[in-house]
mmCIF file of C-alpha atoms in Angstrom:
data_model
loop_
_atom_site.group_PDB
_atom_site.id
_atom_site.type_symbol
_atom_site.label_atom_id
_atom_site.label_comp_id
_atom_site.label_asym_id
_atom_site.label_seq_id
_atom_site.Cartn_x
_atom_site.Cartn_y
_atom_site.Cartn_z
ATOM 1 C CA UNK A 123 -156.280 -61.016 -15.968
ATOM 2 C CA UNK A 124 -158.286 -58.602 -14.944
ATOM 3 C CA UNK A 125 -156.696 -55.472 -13.702
ATOM 4 C CA UNK A 126 -158.526 -52.646 -11.448
ATOM 5 C CA UNK A 127 -158.149 -49.554 -12.681
ATOM 6 C CA UNK A 128 -158.926 -46.563 -10.040
ATOM 7 C CA UNK A 129 -161.025 -43.068 -11.056
ATOM 8 C CA UNK A 130 -159.175 -39.276 -11.099
ATOM 9 C CA UNK A 131 -160.513 -38.231 -8.129
ATOM 10 C CA UNK A 132 -159.844 -40.287 -4.531
ATOM 11 C CA UNK A 133 -162.243 -42.827 -3.691
ATOM 12 C CA UNK A 134 -164.965 -42.666 -0.840
ATOM 13 C CA UNK A 135 -164.366 -38.468 -1.324
ATOM 14 C CA UNK A 136 -167.643 -36.633 -1.089
ATOM 15 C CA UNK A 137 -168.777 -33.015 -0.889
ATOM 16 C CA UNK A 138 -171.912 -32.467 0.266
ATOM 17 C CA UNK A 139 -174.119 -29.584 0.042
ATOM 18 C CA UNK A 140 -177.413 -28.743 1.564
ATOM 19 C CA UNK A 141 -180.244 -29.271 2.220
ATOM 20 C CA UNK A 142 -179.537 -32.914 2.276
ATOM 21 C CA UNK A 143 -180.514 -36.279 4.358
ATOM 22 C CA UNK A 144 -178.476 -37.152 6.918
ATOM 23 C CA UNK A 145 -177.969 -40.016 4.995
ATOM 24 C CA UNK A 146 -177.116 -40.146 1.727
ATOM 25 C CA UNK A 147 -175.666 -42.659 -0.610
ATOM 26 C CA UNK A 148 -172.700 -41.932 -3.215
ATOM 27 C CA UNK A 149 -171.415 -44.089 -5.645
ATOM 28 C CA UNK A 150 -168.148 -45.391 -5.988
ATOM 29 C CA UNK A 151 -167.722 -46.811 -9.563
ATOM 30 C CA UNK A 152 -165.091 -49.515 -9.921
ATOM 31 C CA UNK A 153 -163.872 -50.440 -13.799
ATOM 32 C CA UNK A 154 -162.817 -53.972 -15.276
ATOM 33 C CA UNK A 155 -160.666 -53.388 -17.740
ATOM 34 C CA UNK A 156 -160.679 -56.258 -21.238
ATOM 35 C CA UNK A 157 -164.311 -57.279 -20.226
ATOM 36 C CA UNK A 158 -166.552 -57.140 -23.007
ATOM 37 C CA UNK A 159 -169.403 -56.198 -20.398
ATOM 38 C CA UNK A 160 -168.850 -53.514 -17.948
ATOM 39 C CA UNK A 161 -169.745 -54.133 -14.244
ATOM 40 C CA UNK A 162 -170.626 -51.333 -11.731
ATOM 41 C CA UNK A 163 -170.137 -51.883 -8.117
ATOM 42 C CA UNK A 164 -172.037 -49.575 -6.177
ATOM 43 C CA UNK A 165 -169.990 -48.841 -2.698
ATOM 44 C CA UNK A 166 -172.644 -47.007 -0.576
ATOM 45 C CA UNK A 167 -170.716 -44.411 1.282
ATOM 46 C CA UNK A 168 -172.566 -42.459 4.431
ATOM 47 C CA UNK A 169 -172.014 -38.223 4.634
ATOM 48 C CA UNK A 170 -173.135 -37.008 7.820
ATOM 49 C CA UNK A 171 -174.393 -33.551 8.230
ATOM 50 C CA UNK A 172 -171.521 -30.955 9.811
ATOM 51 C CA UNK A 173 -173.685 -29.421 11.479
ATOM 52 C CA UNK A 174 -173.202 -30.597 14.092
ATOM 53 C CA UNK A 175 -169.755 -29.883 14.356
ATOM 54 C CA UNK A 176 -170.744 -26.559 13.855
ATOM 55 C CA UNK A 177 -173.232 -27.046 16.980
ATOM 56 C CA UNK A 178 -170.025 -28.359 19.134
ATOM 57 C CA UNK A 179 -167.665 -25.108 18.032
ATOM 58 C CA UNK A 180 -170.687 -23.043 19.518
ATOM 59 C CA UNK A 181 -171.391 -24.350 22.744
ATOM 60 C CA UNK A 182 -167.494 -24.675 22.911
ATOM 61 C CA UNK A 183 -167.260 -20.611 22.373
ATOM 62 C CA UNK A 184 -170.127 -19.924 24.232
ATOM 63 C CA UNK A 185 -168.639 -21.568 27.321
ATOM 64 C CA UNK A 186 -165.124 -20.080 26.681
ATOM 65 C CA UNK A 187 -166.973 -16.826 26.752
ATOM 66 C CA UNK A 188 -169.271 -17.443 29.891
ATOM 67 C CA UNK A 189 -166.249 -18.382 31.501
ATOM 68 C CA UNK A 190 -164.366 -15.630 30.938
ATOM 69 C CA UNK A 191 -167.605 -13.551 31.704
ATOM 70 C CA UNK A 192 -167.531 -15.108 35.582
ATOM 71 C CA UNK A 193 -164.073 -14.828 35.708
ATOM 72 C CA UNK A 194 -164.422 -10.998 34.852
ATOM 73 C CA UNK A 195 -167.172 -10.683 37.616
ATOM 74 C CA UNK A 196 -165.536 -12.392 40.200
ATOM 75 C CA UNK A 197 -162.214 -10.440 39.653
ATOM 76 C CA UNK A 198 -164.900 -7.132 39.783
ATOM 77 C CA UNK A 199 -166.518 -8.031 42.871
ATOM 78 C CA UNK A 200 -163.133 -8.550 44.721
ATOM 79 C CA UNK A 201 -161.771 -5.688 44.024
ATOM 80 C CA UNK A 202 -165.158 -3.971 45.213
ATOM 81 C CA UNK A 203 -164.541 -5.698 48.408
ATOM 82 C CA UNK A 204 -161.239 -4.267 48.995
ATOM 83 C CA UNK A 205 -161.801 -0.990 47.634
ATOM 84 C CA UNK A 206 -164.795 -0.851 50.139
ATOM 85 C CA UNK A 207 -163.225 -2.366 52.820
ATOM 86 C CA UNK A 208 -160.923 0.203 52.843
ATOM 87 C CA UNK A 209 -162.991 2.939 52.785
ATOM 88 C CA UNK A 210 -165.008 1.529 55.957
ATOM 89 C CA UNK A 211 -162.120 1.589 57.787
ATOM 90 C CA UNK A 212 -161.366 5.111 57.069
ATOM 91 C CA UNK A 213 -164.771 6.451 57.805
ATOM 92 C CA UNK A 214 -164.964 4.791 61.105
ATOM 93 C CA UNK A 215 -161.937 6.198 62.027
ATOM 94 C CA UNK A 216 -163.431 9.609 61.272
ATOM 95 C CA UNK A 217 -166.602 8.499 62.685
ATOM 96 C CA UNK A 218 -164.589 8.083 66.095
ATOM 97 C CA UNK A 219 -162.995 11.077 65.790
ATOM 98 C CA UNK A 220 -166.238 13.191 65.177
ATOM 99 C CA UNK A 221 -168.088 12.158 68.070
ATOM 100 C CA UNK A 222 -165.381 11.769 70.138
ATOM 101 C CA UNK A 223 -164.858 15.285 69.438
ATOM 102 C CA UNK A 224 -160.988 14.187 69.168
ATOM 103 C CA UNK A 225 -158.411 16.143 66.898
ATOM 104 C CA UNK A 226 -157.261 14.072 63.280
ATOM 105 C CA UNK A 227 -154.698 12.655 62.619
ATOM 106 C CA UNK A 228 -153.032 14.630 59.370
ATOM 107 C CA UNK A 229 -150.970 12.052 57.542
ATOM 108 C CA UNK A 230 -149.889 14.292 55.155
ATOM 109 C CA UNK A 231 -147.795 17.825 56.084
ATOM 110 C CA UNK A 232 -148.371 17.437 59.958
ATOM 111 C CA UNK A 233 -150.892 20.032 60.156
ATOM 112 C CA UNK A 234 -154.612 20.120 61.360
ATOM 113 C CA UNK A 235 -156.838 17.855 59.268
ATOM 114 C CA UNK A 236 -159.748 18.383 61.303
ATOM 115 C CA UNK A 237 -161.097 21.951 60.181
ATOM 116 C CA UNK A 238 -163.740 20.415 57.374
ATOM 117 C CA UNK A 239 -164.256 17.298 59.954
ATOM 118 C CA UNK A 240 -165.188 20.248 62.523
ATOM 119 C CA UNK A 241 -166.961 22.266 60.167
ATOM 120 C CA UNK A 242 -170.671 22.823 59.326
ATOM 121 C CA UNK A 243 -170.318 20.630 56.258
ATOM 122 C CA UNK A 244 -169.552 17.390 58.539
ATOM 123 C CA UNK A 245 -173.416 17.574 58.922
ATOM 124 C CA UNK A 246 -176.217 16.329 56.807
ATOM 125 C CA UNK A 247 -179.168 16.567 58.216
ATOM 126 C CA UNK A 248 -178.174 16.090 62.350
ATOM 127 C CA UNK A 249 -176.272 13.017 60.794
ATOM 128 C CA UNK A 250 -172.402 13.216 60.818
ATOM 129 C CA UNK A 251 -171.060 12.557 57.369
ATOM 130 C CA UNK A 252 -168.590 10.364 58.006
ATOM 131 C CA UNK A 253 -171.320 7.804 59.586
ATOM 132 C CA UNK A 254 -172.809 8.116 56.383
ATOM 133 C CA UNK A 255 -169.832 7.490 54.797
ATOM 134 C CA UNK A 256 -168.988 4.353 57.326
ATOM 135 C CA UNK A 257 -172.583 2.943 56.214
ATOM 136 C CA UNK A 258 -172.225 2.989 52.703
ATOM 137 C CA UNK A 259 -168.755 1.746 52.123
ATOM 138 C CA UNK A 260 -170.002 -1.214 54.810
ATOM 139 C CA UNK A 261 -172.926 -1.971 52.029
ATOM 140 C CA UNK A 262 -170.347 -1.812 49.310
ATOM 141 C CA UNK A 263 -168.333 -4.176 50.960
ATOM 142 C CA UNK A 264 -170.763 -6.479 51.952
ATOM 143 C CA UNK A 265 -172.904 -6.618 48.951
ATOM 144 C CA UNK A 266 -169.461 -7.249 47.175
ATOM 145 C CA UNK A 267 -168.479 -10.293 49.221
ATOM 146 C CA UNK A 268 -172.188 -11.559 48.272
ATOM 147 C CA UNK A 269 -171.474 -11.086 44.719
ATOM 148 C CA UNK A 270 -168.812 -12.979 44.616
ATOM 149 C CA UNK A 271 -169.408 -16.069 46.784
ATOM 150 C CA UNK A 272 -172.752 -16.417 45.060
ATOM 151 C CA UNK A 273 -174.721 -15.853 48.450
ATOM 152 C CA UNK A 274 -177.207 -12.921 48.064
ATOM 153 C CA UNK A 275 -179.780 -12.865 50.735
ATOM 154 C CA UNK A 276 -183.503 -13.579 50.333
ATOM 155 C CA UNK A 277 -183.101 -15.213 46.653
ATOM 156 C CA UNK A 278 -182.144 -12.207 44.849
ATOM 157 C CA UNK A 279 -180.782 -12.926 41.366
ATOM 158 C CA UNK A 280 -177.571 -11.623 39.928
ATOM 159 C CA UNK A 281 -178.322 -9.261 37.900
ATOM 160 C CA UNK A 282 -180.386 -7.156 40.277
ATOM 161 C CA UNK A 283 -177.663 -7.309 43.105
ATOM 162 C CA UNK A 284 -175.539 -5.534 40.135
ATOM 163 C CA UNK A 285 -177.596 -3.299 39.417
ATOM 164 C CA UNK A 286 -177.599 -2.286 43.426
ATOM 165 C CA UNK A 287 -173.981 -1.770 43.410
ATOM 166 C CA UNK A 288 -173.991 0.006 40.398
ATOM 167 C CA UNK A 289 -176.069 2.359 42.229
ATOM 168 C CA UNK A 290 -174.445 2.894 45.300
ATOM 169 C CA UNK A 291 -170.795 3.348 43.700
ATOM 170 C CA UNK A 292 -173.268 5.992 41.377
ATOM 171 C CA UNK A 293 -174.331 7.733 44.195
ATOM 172 C CA UNK A 294 -170.857 7.940 46.464
ATOM 173 C CA UNK A 295 -169.447 9.272 43.070
ATOM 174 C CA UNK A 296 -171.871 11.971 42.583
ATOM 175 C CA UNK A 297 -171.721 13.121 46.116
ATOM 176 C CA UNK A 298 -167.635 12.647 46.519
ATOM 177 C CA UNK A 299 -167.601 15.083 43.496
ATOM 178 C CA UNK A 300 -170.374 17.379 45.080
ATOM 179 C CA UNK A 301 -168.388 17.421 48.686
ATOM 180 C CA UNK A 302 -165.066 18.619 46.323
ATOM 181 C CA UNK A 303 -166.851 21.118 44.855
ATOM 182 C CA UNK A 304 -167.864 22.526 48.443
ATOM 183 C CA UNK A 305 -163.926 22.053 49.143
ATOM 184 C CA UNK A 306 -162.752 23.534 46.836
ATOM 185 C CA UNK A 307 -165.440 26.835 47.129
ATOM 186 C CA UNK A 308 -166.161 27.163 50.314
ATOM 187 C CA UNK A 309 -163.701 26.373 52.497
ATOM 188 C CA UNK A 310 -160.588 26.674 49.944
ATOM 189 C CA UNK A 311 -157.453 26.269 51.240
ATOM 190 C CA UNK A 312 -158.378 24.059 54.256
ATOM 191 C CA UNK A 313 -156.789 20.535 54.444
ATOM 192 C CA UNK A 314 -158.197 17.760 53.921
ATOM 193 C CA UNK A 315 -156.669 14.789 52.863
ATOM 194 C CA UNK A 316 -159.177 12.563 54.416
ATOM 195 C CA UNK A 317 -161.548 13.895 51.827
ATOM 196 C CA UNK A 318 -159.030 13.188 48.426
ATOM 197 C CA UNK A 319 -158.926 10.012 49.839
ATOM 198 C CA UNK A 320 -162.604 8.939 49.863
ATOM 199 C CA UNK A 321 -163.439 10.893 46.669
ATOM 200 C CA UNK A 322 -160.350 8.530 45.389
ATOM 201 C CA UNK A 323 -162.072 5.670 46.460
ATOM 202 C CA UNK A 324 -165.418 6.430 45.547
ATOM 203 C CA UNK A 325 -164.355 7.129 41.534
ATOM 204 C CA UNK A 326 -162.593 3.750 41.773
ATOM 205 C CA UNK A 327 -165.703 1.962 42.837
ATOM 206 C CA UNK A 328 -167.449 3.861 40.402
ATOM 207 C CA UNK A 329 -165.526 3.094 37.451
ATOM 208 C CA UNK A 330 -164.963 -0.912 38.330
ATOM 209 C CA UNK A 331 -168.542 -1.423 38.331
ATOM 210 C CA UNK A 332 -169.248 0.477 35.228
ATOM 211 C CA UNK A 333 -166.569 -1.366 33.345
ATOM 212 C CA UNK A 334 -168.157 -4.654 34.421
ATOM 213 C CA UNK A 335 -171.483 -3.628 33.759
ATOM 214 C CA UNK A 336 -170.596 -3.495 29.382
ATOM 215 C CA UNK A 337 -171.541 -0.567 27.716
ATOM 216 C CA UNK A 338 -174.870 -2.377 26.606
ATOM 217 C CA UNK A 339 -175.813 -2.127 30.201
ATOM 218 C CA UNK A 340 -175.135 0.790 30.970
ATOM 219 C CA UNK A 341 -177.271 2.648 27.666
ATOM 220 C CA UNK A 342 -180.291 0.874 29.160
ATOM 221 C CA UNK A 343 -179.629 2.087 33.025
ATOM 222 C CA UNK A 344 -177.741 5.350 32.189
ATOM 223 C CA UNK A 345 -181.128 7.117 33.109
ATOM 224 C CA UNK A 346 -181.482 5.435 36.599
ATOM 225 C CA UNK A 347 -177.764 6.573 37.565
ATOM 226 C CA UNK A 348 -178.672 9.716 36.533
ATOM 227 C CA UNK A 349 -181.922 10.082 38.719
ATOM 228 C CA UNK A 350 -179.729 8.749 41.243
ATOM 229 C CA UNK A 351 -176.991 11.900 40.844
ATOM 230 C CA UNK A 352 -179.521 14.564 40.720
ATOM 231 C CA UNK A 353 -181.000 12.898 43.807
ATOM 232 C CA UNK A 354 -177.949 12.927 45.848
ATOM 233 C CA UNK A 355 -176.668 16.545 45.155
ATOM 234 C CA UNK A 356 -179.885 17.833 45.092
ATOM 235 C CA UNK A 357 -179.907 16.273 49.043
ATOM 236 C CA UNK A 358 -176.902 17.913 50.012
ATOM 237 C CA UNK A 359 -177.698 21.248 48.732
ATOM 238 C CA UNK A 360 -180.554 20.932 50.159
ATOM 239 C CA UNK A 361 -179.204 20.109 53.579
ATOM 240 C CA UNK A 362 -176.604 22.558 53.226
ATOM 241 C CA UNK A 363 -178.705 25.615 51.780
ATOM 242 C CA UNK A 364 -180.467 25.000 55.413
ATOM 243 C CA UNK A 365 -177.425 25.519 57.396
ATOM 244 C CA UNK A 366 -175.785 29.215 57.238
ATOM 245 C CA UNK A 367 -172.374 28.710 56.746
ATOM 246 C CA UNK A 368 -169.386 31.632 57.386
ATOM 247 C CA UNK A 369 -168.894 33.115 54.022
ATOM 248 C CA UNK A 370 -165.092 33.293 54.460
ATOM 249 C CA UNK A 371 -162.506 30.426 54.401
ATOM 250 C CA UNK A 372 -161.978 28.106 57.231
ATOM 251 C CA UNK A 373 -158.358 28.460 56.543
ATOM 252 C CA UNK A 374 -157.741 32.490 57.252
ATOM 253 C CA UNK A 375 -161.337 33.480 58.934
ATOM 254 C CA UNK A 376 -160.471 34.709 62.301
ATOM 255 C CA UNK A 377 -163.454 36.741 64.079
ATOM 256 C CA UNK A 378 -163.706 38.371 67.906
ATOM 257 C CA UNK A 379 -166.260 38.393 69.165
ATOM 258 C CA UNK A 380 -168.690 41.806 68.964
ATOM 259 C CA UNK A 381 -172.199 42.522 69.614
ATOM 260 C CA UNK A 382 -174.369 44.723 66.819
ATOM 261 C CA UNK A 383 -177.106 47.006 68.017
ATOM 262 C CA UNK A 384 -180.980 46.991 67.392
ATOM 263 C CA UNK A 385 -182.283 50.110 65.885
ATOM 264 C CA UNK A 386 -186.323 48.662 65.634
ATOM 265 C CA UNK A 387 -188.459 50.304 67.373
ATOM 266 C CA UNK A 388 -190.237 47.322 69.144
ATOM 267 C CA UNK A 389 -194.120 46.962 68.635
ATOM 268 C CA UNK A 390 -196.413 46.210 71.811
ATOM 269 C CA UNK A 391 -196.989 43.185 69.511
ATOM 270 C CA UNK A 392 -193.618 42.009 69.347
ATOM 271 C CA UNK A 393 -192.899 43.217 73.546
ATOM 272 C CA UNK A 394 -195.811 41.276 74.609
ATOM 273 C CA UNK A 395 -194.972 37.977 72.051
ATOM 274 C CA UNK A 396 -191.178 37.935 73.680
ATOM 275 C CA UNK A 397 -192.366 37.960 77.403
ATOM 276 C CA UNK A 398 -195.099 35.270 76.399
ATOM 277 C CA UNK A 399 -191.726 33.089 74.898
ATOM 278 C CA UNK A 400 -189.624 34.056 77.837
ATOM 279 C CA UNK A 401 -192.721 32.579 80.045
ATOM 280 C CA UNK A 402 -192.842 29.014 78.120
ATOM 281 C CA UNK A 403 -188.884 28.385 77.720
ATOM 282 C CA UNK A 404 -188.196 29.581 74.598
ATOM 283 C CA UNK A 405 -184.823 29.819 72.982
ATOM 284 C CA UNK A 406 -183.471 31.236 70.199
ATOM 285 C CA UNK A 407 -179.944 29.675 69.269
ATOM 286 C CA UNK A 408 -177.366 32.373 67.148
ATOM 287 C CA UNK A 409 -174.020 33.093 66.167
ATOM 288 C CA UNK A 410 -172.859 36.803 66.364
ATOM 289 C CA UNK A 411 -171.232 36.871 62.839
ATOM 290 C CA UNK A 412 -174.813 35.294 61.378
ATOM 291 C CA UNK A 413 -176.725 38.112 59.388
ATOM 292 C CA UNK A 414 -179.513 35.725 59.858
ATOM 293 C CA UNK A 415 -179.935 36.233 63.692
ATOM 294 C CA UNK A 416 -180.020 39.858 63.495
ATOM 295 C CA UNK A 417 -182.598 40.229 61.283
ATOM 296 C CA UNK A 418 -184.450 38.054 63.840
ATOM 297 C CA UNK A 419 -183.698 40.668 66.459
ATOM 298 C CA UNK A 420 -184.549 43.711 63.994
ATOM 299 C CA UNK A 421 -188.082 42.189 63.559
ATOM 300 C CA UNK A 422 -188.757 42.267 66.974
ATOM 301 C CA UNK A 423 -187.327 45.534 68.069
ATOM 302 C CA UNK A 424 -184.421 46.892 70.649
ATOM 303 C CA UNK A 425 -186.543 46.057 73.668
ATOM 304 C CA UNK A 426 -187.938 42.921 73.131
ATOM 305 C CA UNK A 427 -184.927 41.654 71.873
ATOM 306 C CA UNK A 428 -183.163 42.198 75.141
ATOM 307 C CA UNK A 429 -186.434 39.612 76.669
ATOM 308 C CA UNK A 430 -185.832 36.551 74.071
ATOM 309 C CA UNK A 431 -183.685 33.757 75.543
ATOM 310 C CA UNK A 432 -180.640 34.113 73.525
ATOM 311 C CA UNK A 433 -178.121 31.558 73.371
ATOM 312 C CA UNK A 434 -174.624 32.276 71.771
ATOM 313 C CA UNK A 435 -173.228 29.930 70.008
ATOM 314 C CA UNK A 436 -170.020 31.318 69.472
ATOM 315 C CA UNK A 437 -169.432 33.433 72.824
ATOM 316 C CA UNK A 438 -165.496 33.805 72.379
ATOM 317 C CA UNK A 439 -165.351 34.747 69.132
ATOM 318 C CA UNK A 440 -165.222 32.408 65.983
ATOM 319 C CA UNK A 441 -161.477 30.861 64.048
ATOM 320 C CA UNK A 442 -160.595 28.147 62.242
ATOM 321 C CA UNK A 443 -161.136 24.419 64.440
ATOM 322 C CA UNK A 444 -163.686 26.604 66.804
ATOM 323 C CA UNK A 445 -166.260 24.764 68.431
ATOM 324 C CA UNK A 446 -169.844 25.588 69.095
ATOM 325 C CA UNK A 447 -170.564 26.104 72.928
ATOM 326 C CA UNK A 448 -171.892 23.108 74.787
ATOM 327 C CA UNK A 449 -175.533 24.359 74.709
ATOM 328 C CA UNK A 450 -176.192 24.263 71.134
ATOM 329 C CA UNK A 451 -173.860 21.429 70.735
ATOM 330 C CA UNK A 452 -175.925 19.325 73.376
ATOM 331 C CA UNK A 453 -179.424 21.395 71.268
ATOM 332 C CA UNK A 454 -178.485 19.489 68.129
ATOM 333 C CA UNK A 455 -177.861 22.788 66.172
ATOM 334 C CA UNK A 456 -177.008 22.888 62.572
ATOM 335 C CA UNK A 457 -177.483 26.069 61.363
ATOM 336 C CA UNK A 458 -178.628 29.662 62.136
ATOM 337 C CA UNK A 459 -180.568 31.057 63.644
ATOM 338 C CA UNK A 460 -182.402 28.321 65.477
ATOM 339 C CA UNK A 461 -185.771 28.461 67.462
ATOM 340 C CA UNK A 462 -186.611 25.354 70.141
ATOM 341 C CA UNK A 463 -189.853 26.175 70.986
ATOM 342 C CA UNK A 464 -191.877 23.280 73.153
ATOM 343 C CA UNK A 465 -189.912 20.800 71.801
ATOM 344 C CA UNK A 466 -190.517 22.245 68.064
ATOM 345 C CA UNK A 467 -187.225 23.099 66.246
ATOM 346 C CA UNK A 468 -187.489 26.017 63.714
ATOM 347 C CA UNK A 469 -184.696 27.185 61.316
ATOM 348 C CA UNK A 470 -184.094 29.986 59.798
ATOM 349 C CA UNK A 471 -185.923 33.313 60.327
ATOM 350 C CA UNK A 472 -189.444 33.174 61.624
ATOM 351 C CA UNK A 473 -192.466 36.073 61.328
ATOM 352 C CA UNK A 474 -193.786 37.343 64.546
ATOM 353 C CA UNK A 475 -197.160 35.421 63.564
ATOM 354 C CA UNK A 476 -195.365 31.841 62.882
ATOM 355 C CA UNK A 477 -193.633 32.059 66.468
ATOM 356 C CA UNK A 478 -197.052 33.369 67.715
ATOM 357 C CA UNK A 479 -199.058 30.209 66.395
ATOM 358 C CA UNK A 480 -196.142 27.678 67.665
ATOM 359 C CA UNK A 481 -195.930 28.888 70.941
ATOM 360 C CA UNK A 482 -199.755 29.313 71.209
ATOM 361 C CA UNK A 483 -199.794 32.979 72.106
ATOM 362 C CA UNK A 484 -203.348 34.868 72.124
ATOM 363 C CA UNK A 485 -202.619 38.753 71.912
ATOM 364 C CA UNK A 486 -205.979 39.311 72.556
ATOM 365 C CA UNK A 487 -205.771 37.876 75.988
#
C-alpha cells in the first residue's frame, strides 16, 4: 500500500522575491514510495504581492497623523480664542476708562493704575492705545473661532487663515515688547498691572500660534514675521517721536507752573507775522516745561511772542496723573508745540517762513 511522505518544508509555504508577477504558481511535490515510476503532482499556489498591505498600513498611518494634526489645530484655535477673549474684555474696560476720563481700578496694590493710561504714551496718532488693543484682540478671537469651525469668510483657505493668525500675534507680541521697553525706561516706577497682563496675553498667543505652525512653516515665513515686527516697532517709534514727553518719571515728577523769559528781539517780519496769525485765529498749543515751545517763542522774539494766541495746556503745573486743559484736550493735542492754522495742524517747531506760507501771509503787502 502506498504511503505519502511530505517534504522537509511545510507544504504550500512560499516566499516571493520582487519583482514577481501578481500571480505565481509554486509547485509542491508529493512522492509515492515503492512505486517504480515517480509521479509528480503539481499543486498550484497563488502568492499575492505584499504591496497592497504596505499601502494599507501607510494609509492608516497617514490617517492617524492627519487626525492628530487636526485635533492639535483645533486645540490651538480654542486656546487662541479663549486668550483673545480675555484680552478683548481687558481692553474694552480700558477703552471705556480712557474715553470717559475715569480712573482705572487697580487690582494689585490698591494704588492709582491710571498713570500710564493718562500719559501721552497711551495715544498713537490720535487713537487711544486701548482701542487699538480692543480691535487686535477682537480680530484674533474672531479668526480663531472661524478657523476652529472651518467657516472662513469669502472662501479663504485655512492655510491663509493660519498665516493671518500668525501675523496678527507676531505684531501684537512686537508691540507688547516695545511697550515693556517704554514702561521700564520712560515710565520707570509707574504702576501698570494692565500693561503686564496684556503683554502676557500677547506673548502667549504668539507662542501658541508658532507652536501650531511648526518648524518648517516658520522657516518659510520667518522673513515675513521679521518684517511685520520691524514695521510695528518703527510705527510706534515714529508716533512717539513726534510727541515730546516729560523727560522724567511720571511716578516721581511734580512741576509747579513757571514762566520763562524770552530774551531775543523780534524782527519786523516776526512782528508782522505775529499780528497776522492773531488776526486769522491761529493758535499755538504748548506746555510750560516744553523746551521746544520755548525755542519757538525765541524765534518770534520777546515782542512778537506776546502777540501770539498761545494756549497753555498745563496752567496749574504738572504732577502724576495731571490731565491737559480742556481746550487742549478738545483740540486733540498730542505733542508740543502744536500749531492750528486755518484747520491745518503743524506739529513741532516751525520756521517763520513755513508759518507765513501756511497762513497765507505776504510781508510785502
